[in-house]
Amino acid sequence: MEQKFVLNIIDKKQIPETEPERQYYFMDIAKEYVKQLSEAKGNPLTFHVSTFGCQMNARDSEKLVGILEKVGYVEEDSEKADFVIYNTCTVRENANNKVYGRLGYLNGFKKKNPFMMIGMCGCMMQEPTVVEKIKQSYRFVNLIFGTHNIYKFAELITTAMENSFGPQHKKGMSMTIDIWKDTDKIVEDLPVERKYSFKSGVNIMFGCNNFCSYCIVPYVRGRERSREPKEIIREIERLVADGVVEVMLLGQNVNSYGKNLETPMSFAELLQEIEKIEGLERIRFMTSHPKDLSDQLIEVMKHSKKICKHLHLPLQSGSSRILKEMNRRYDKEHYLELVEKIRAAVPDIALTTDIIVGFPGETEEDFEETLDVVRKVRYDSAFTFIYSKRTGTPAAAMEEQVPEEVVKNRFDRLLKEVQTISAEKASALTGQTLPVLIEEQNGQDEHLVTGRLSNNSTVHLPGSADLIGKIVDVTLTECKGFYYIGELS
């Protein structure tokens, strides 16, 4: 549909050089543009953010939503919205293909809506081949940016609107691209719209220095950079004042927090400071890399009154030989020693993990080593993955790729083992009365609410919506394998 209106472009004078003042300046401009477009459309402009991938991406999307609402967009559930943003993940190549398919689907909506913009951000956009493909095959995309400059979103919206609806549009300047290879910048105090009023993710660091041979993350998220502890504490204090009772501390490897700070601080020391915040009831964190899990951290977890009884400790493989090929920098024996220390310090802790099946060169003996660790550790649950080549990683070029039928057989055997142990572990809590954070009304039954134990297990129980956000004592009356039925005590 031919565009029949042109934005009245604002003359930008005296743009602040410092952040976040610069972004608030652009929020005011973007707000005026949204107002102009809404008047031309006859209705408020709407937006929809689709999030792919990890909790880091989910937290980034909350920041995108916060800025979009600040400039006047109204959230909509449908991808028929006026501004659709895909916050992408690129851990697996099939995730990329899924996004391309969705883009083709969006083009049909855009042809019918002259007010529509499409934005692409996240890890996938850090790959030059991806950006080139979008430029060549998906020219209808308006805005592309990556993981390092998400704080510039207000500025990028402003530029994208000018290029899409201003005089520049007539010159074919409808696509705005701003990708950074890396950054050492962390910009605080920008708008965030949380999904939940009572719990929140909190970034404590960004990037990764580990370079596991199968993983693309260090290449798209950049090197590790930690936030200043005072900024983390300040953010959590504000969240608590706003009703948050549980925080999830986020980082690609939280155990290496603080190493690049001017005044170094360990993750264990940060946890001790967060523990002091009055009104905060629960502390969670992920992800923990085994190579950096310290005795100091285990000791802090042992004595903490607020750290949840749950630790996600990715194994990836139980074979020391494969772990070396993966560049994980620990072996089977070290991992099992860590588990022994953790369980001795926190006997009721729930341990969860990630396991990859079919890494290049994996033999049946290697796989049996993985099964051996699963049987010895007895995980409460595990995320199991079939290895898939990830272009750009060392593992993708390795020889001895394991045949698909062999991998499938091993995966099925591993899954059966994990599920059997998980069900046995879960049933042990039946009959106990434990605190549960009520998170939402049950999707299948409006008379039920759903919450989580400290160990991250799900509990369904009779209750009304006024319980949401509260921590209540619940008697676990029945175990259904991977969740509990309970009743208020």
PDB file of N, CA and C in Angstrom, residues 24 26-39 41 43-48 63-76 81-83 153-154 157-158 161 191 193:
ATOM      1  N   TYR A  24      16.825   9.407  26.776  1.00  0.00           N
ATOM      2  CA  TYR A  24      15.578  10.059  27.181  1.00  0.00           C
ATOM      3  C   TYR A  24      15.235  11.218  26.224  1.00  0.00           C
ATOM      4  N   PHE A  26      15.875  11.137  23.021  1.00  0.00           N
ATOM      5  CA  PHE A  26      15.298  10.501  21.840  1.00  0.00           C
ATOM      6  C   PHE A  26      13.936   9.884  22.133  1.00  0.00           C
ATOM      7  N   MET A  27      13.681   9.517  23.374  1.00  0.00           N
ATOM      8  CA  MET A  27      12.344   9.034  23.731  1.00  0.00           C
ATOM      9  C   MET A  27      11.313  10.129  23.509  1.00  0.00           C
ATOM     10  N   ASP A  28      11.666  11.363  23.851  1.00  0.00           N
ATOM     11  CA  ASP A  28      10.739  12.484  23.644  1.00  0.00           C
ATOM     12  C   ASP A  28      10.454  12.681  22.154  1.00  0.00           C
ATOM     13  N   ILE A  29      11.494  12.547  21.334  1.00  0.00           N
ATOM     14  CA  ILE A  29      11.304  12.701  19.879  1.00  0.00           C
ATOM     15  C   ILE A  29      10.457  11.556  19.337  1.00  0.00           C
ATOM     16  N   ALA A  30      10.794  10.327  19.741  1.00  0.00           N
ATOM     17  CA  ALA A  30      10.035   9.161  19.277  1.00  0.00           C
ATOM     18  C   ALA A  30       8.574   9.259  19.700  1.00  0.00           C
ATOM     19  N   LYS A  31       8.334   9.806  20.874  1.00  0.00           N
ATOM     20  CA  LYS A  31       6.961   9.967  21.367  1.00  0.00           C
ATOM     21  C   LYS A  31       6.160  10.894  20.449  1.00  0.00           C
ATOM     22  N   GLU A  32       6.807  11.953  19.987  1.00  0.00           N
ATOM     23  CA  GLU A  32       6.146  12.873  19.059  1.00  0.00           C
ATOM     24  C   GLU A  32       5.843  12.175  17.727  1.00  0.00           C
ATOM     25  N   TYR A  33       6.792  11.350  17.247  1.00  0.00           N
ATOM     26  CA  TYR A  33       6.576  10.621  15.993  1.00  0.00           C
ATOM     27  C   TYR A  33       5.436   9.618  16.130  1.00  0.00           C
ATOM     28  N   VAL A  34       5.381   8.918  17.260  1.00  0.00           N
ATOM     29  CA  VAL A  34       4.296   7.962  17.499  1.00  0.00           C
ATOM     30  C   VAL A  34       2.953   8.690  17.521  1.00  0.00           C
ATOM     31  N   LYS A  35       2.946   9.867  18.119  1.00  0.00           N
ATOM     32  CA  LYS A  35       1.716  10.671  18.164  1.00  0.00           C
ATOM     33  C   LYS A  35       1.262  11.046  16.754  1.00  0.00           C
ATOM     34  N   GLN A  36       2.217  11.509  15.919  1.00  0.00           N
ATOM     35  CA  GLN A  36       1.881  11.883  14.542  1.00  0.00           C
ATOM     36  C   GLN A  36       1.316  10.693  13.765  1.00  0.00           C
ATOM     37  N   LEU A  37       1.980   9.539  13.893  1.00  0.00           N
ATOM     38  CA  LEU A  37       1.544   8.351  13.153  1.00  0.00           C
ATOM     39  C   LEU A  37       0.200   7.835  13.665  1.00  0.00           C
ATOM     40  N   SER A  38      -0.009   7.917  14.976  1.00  0.00           N
ATOM     41  CA  SER A  38      -1.287   7.479  15.554  1.00  0.00           C
ATOM     42  C   SER A  38      -2.431   8.348  15.034  1.00  0.00           C
ATOM     43  N   GLU A  39      -2.187   9.656  14.926  1.00  0.00           N
ATOM     44  CA  GLU A  39      -3.213  10.560  14.409  1.00  0.00           C
ATOM     45  C   GLU A  39      -3.518  10.254  12.946  1.00  0.00           C
ATOM     46  N   LYS A  41      -3.144   7.365  11.498  1.00  0.00           N
ATOM     47  CA  LYS A  41      -3.806   6.051  11.452  1.00  0.00           C
ATOM     48  C   LYS A  41      -5.234   6.124  11.979  1.00  0.00           C
ATOM     49  N   ASN A  43      -5.856   5.575  15.194  1.00  0.00           N
ATOM     50  CA  ASN A  43      -5.842   4.731  16.398  1.00  0.00           C
ATOM     51  C   ASN A  43      -4.433   4.729  16.981  1.00  0.00           C
ATOM     52  N   PRO A  44      -4.292   4.405  18.282  1.00  0.00           N
ATOM     53  CA  PRO A  44      -2.945   4.305  18.851  1.00  0.00           C
ATOM     54  C   PRO A  44      -2.114   3.229  18.151  1.00  0.00           C
ATOM     55  N   LEU A  45      -0.841   3.502  17.945  1.00  0.00           N
ATOM     56  CA  LEU A  45       0.056   2.502  17.364  1.00  0.00           C
ATOM     57  C   LEU A  45       0.280   1.368  18.371  1.00  0.00           C
ATOM     58  N   THR A  46       0.347   0.148  17.859  1.00  0.00           N
ATOM     59  CA  THR A  46       0.532  -1.030  18.713  1.00  0.00           C
ATOM     60  C   THR A  46       1.883  -1.678  18.452  1.00  0.00           C
ATOM     61  N   PHE A  47       2.330  -2.496  19.421  1.00  0.00           N
ATOM     62  CA  PHE A  47       3.589  -3.220  19.238  1.00  0.00           C
ATOM     63  C   PHE A  47       3.450  -4.646  19.749  1.00  0.00           C
ATOM     64  N   HIS A  48       4.351  -5.503  19.263  1.00  0.00           N
ATOM     65  CA  HIS A  48       4.422  -6.889  19.736  1.00  0.00           C
ATOM     66  C   HIS A  48       5.890  -7.312  19.717  1.00  0.00           C
ATOM     67  N   LYS A  63      13.182  -4.671  28.609  1.00  0.00           N
ATOM     68  CA  LYS A  63      13.720  -3.322  28.382  1.00  0.00           C
ATOM     69  C   LYS A  63      13.143  -2.714  27.102  1.00  0.00           C
ATOM     70  N   LEU A  64      13.005  -3.526  26.056  1.00  0.00           N
ATOM     71  CA  LEU A  64      12.408  -3.050  24.813  1.00  0.00           C
ATOM     72  C   LEU A  64      10.968  -2.603  25.056  1.00  0.00           C
ATOM     73  N   VAL A  65      10.224  -3.426  25.781  1.00  0.00           N
ATOM     74  CA  VAL A  65       8.819  -3.107  26.073  1.00  0.00           C
ATOM     75  C   VAL A  65       8.711  -1.818  26.885  1.00  0.00           C
ATOM     76  N   GLY A  66       9.597  -1.659  27.866  1.00  0.00           N
ATOM     77  CA  GLY A  66       9.583  -0.455  28.691  1.00  0.00           C
ATOM     78  C   GLY A  66       9.744   0.803  27.870  1.00  0.00           C
ATOM     79  N   ILE A  67      10.655   0.776  26.900  1.00  0.00           N
ATOM     80  CA  ILE A  67      10.897   1.962  26.059  1.00  0.00           C
ATOM     81  C   ILE A  67       9.747   2.169  25.083  1.00  0.00           C
ATOM     82  N   LEU A  68       9.232   1.085  24.503  1.00  0.00           N
ATOM     83  CA  LEU A  68       8.108   1.212  23.571  1.00  0.00           C
ATOM     84  C   LEU A  68       6.890   1.840  24.245  1.00  0.00           C
ATOM     85  N   GLU A  69       6.614   1.419  25.466  1.00  0.00           N
ATOM     86  CA  GLU A  69       5.469   2.005  26.189  1.00  0.00           C
ATOM     87  C   GLU A  69       5.748   3.454  26.578  1.00  0.00           C
ATOM     88  N   LYS A  70       6.995   3.749  26.872  1.00  0.00           N
ATOM     89  CA  LYS A  70       7.387   5.113  27.233  1.00  0.00           C
ATOM     90  C   LYS A  70       7.135   6.090  26.078  1.00  0.00           C
ATOM     91  N   VAL A  71       7.349   5.628  24.838  1.00  0.00           N
ATOM     92  CA  VAL A  71       7.187   6.529  23.689  1.00  0.00           C
ATOM     93  C   VAL A  71       5.773   6.502  23.120  1.00  0.00           C
ATOM     94  N   GLY A  72       4.870   5.719  23.738  1.00  0.00           N
ATOM     95  CA  GLY A  72       3.464   5.815  23.354  1.00  0.00           C
ATOM     96  C   GLY A  72       2.866   4.636  22.624  1.00  0.00           C
ATOM     97  N   TYR A  73       3.645   3.594  22.353  1.00  0.00           N
ATOM     98  CA  TYR A  73       3.072   2.389  21.749  1.00  0.00           C
ATOM     99  C   TYR A  73       2.227   1.639  22.774  1.00  0.00           C
ATOM    100  N   VAL A  74       1.246   0.890  22.289  1.00  0.00           N
ATOM    101  CA  VAL A  74       0.373   0.071  23.136  1.00  0.00           C
ATOM    102  C   VAL A  74       0.595  -1.395  22.784  1.00  0.00           C
ATOM    103  N   GLU A  75       0.801  -2.224  23.799  1.00  0.00           N
ATOM    104  CA  GLU A  75       1.124  -3.630  23.543  1.00  0.00           C
ATOM    105  C   GLU A  75      -0.084  -4.392  22.988  1.00  0.00           C
ATOM    106  N   GLU A  76       0.214  -5.302  22.050  1.00  0.00           N
ATOM    107  CA  GLU A  76      -0.806  -6.163  21.446  1.00  0.00           C
ATOM    108  C   GLU A  76      -0.273  -7.587  21.396  1.00  0.00           C
ATOM    109  N   ALA A  81       0.520  -6.368  14.819  1.00  0.00           N
ATOM    110  CA  ALA A  81       0.751  -5.058  15.431  1.00  0.00           C
ATOM    111  C   ALA A  81       1.469  -4.118  14.464  1.00  0.00           C
ATOM    112  N   ASP A  82       1.494  -2.826  14.813  1.00  0.00           N
ATOM    113  CA  ASP A  82       2.140  -1.826  13.956  1.00  0.00           C
ATOM    114  C   ASP A  82       3.666  -1.875  14.038  1.00  0.00           C
ATOM    115  N   PHE A  83       4.198  -2.389  15.132  1.00  0.00           N
ATOM    116  CA  PHE A  83       5.650  -2.537  15.262  1.00  0.00           C
ATOM    117  C   PHE A  83       5.907  -3.919  15.866  1.00  0.00           C
ATOM    118  N   PHE A 153      17.958   1.823  22.005  1.00  0.00           N
ATOM    119  CA  PHE A 153      16.717   1.494  21.319  1.00  0.00           C
ATOM    120  C   PHE A 153      15.874   2.729  20.995  1.00  0.00           C
ATOM    121  N   ALA A 154      15.772   3.672  21.927  1.00  0.00           N
ATOM    122  CA  ALA A 154      14.976   4.879  21.663  1.00  0.00           C
ATOM    123  C   ALA A 154      15.547   5.659  20.483  1.00  0.00           C
ATOM    124  N   ILE A 157      14.769   3.678  17.307  1.00  0.00           N
ATOM    125  CA  ILE A 157      13.364   3.833  16.894  1.00  0.00           C
ATOM    126  C   ILE A 157      13.189   5.147  16.140  1.00  0.00           C
ATOM    127  N   THR A 158      13.769   6.204  16.684  1.00  0.00           N
ATOM    128  CA  THR A 158      13.653   7.529  16.068  1.00  0.00           C
ATOM    129  C   THR A 158      14.197   7.506  14.641  1.00  0.00           C
ATOM    130  N   MET A 161      11.991   5.395  12.278  1.00  0.00           N
ATOM    131  CA  MET A 161      10.759   6.087  11.884  1.00  0.00           C
ATOM    132  C   MET A 161      11.037   7.150  10.823  1.00  0.00           C
ATOM    133  N   PRO A 191      14.041   2.722  31.009  1.00  0.00           N
ATOM    134  CA  PRO A 191      12.743   2.113  31.339  1.00  0.00           C
ATOM    135  C   PRO A 191      12.739   0.596  31.130  1.00  0.00           C
ATOM    136  N   GLU A 193       9.762  -2.695  31.507  1.00  0.00           N
ATOM    137  CA  GLU A 193       8.401  -3.118  31.833  1.00  0.00           C
ATOM    138  C   GLU A 193       8.452  -4.606  32.178  1.00  0.00           C
TER     139      GLU A 193
END
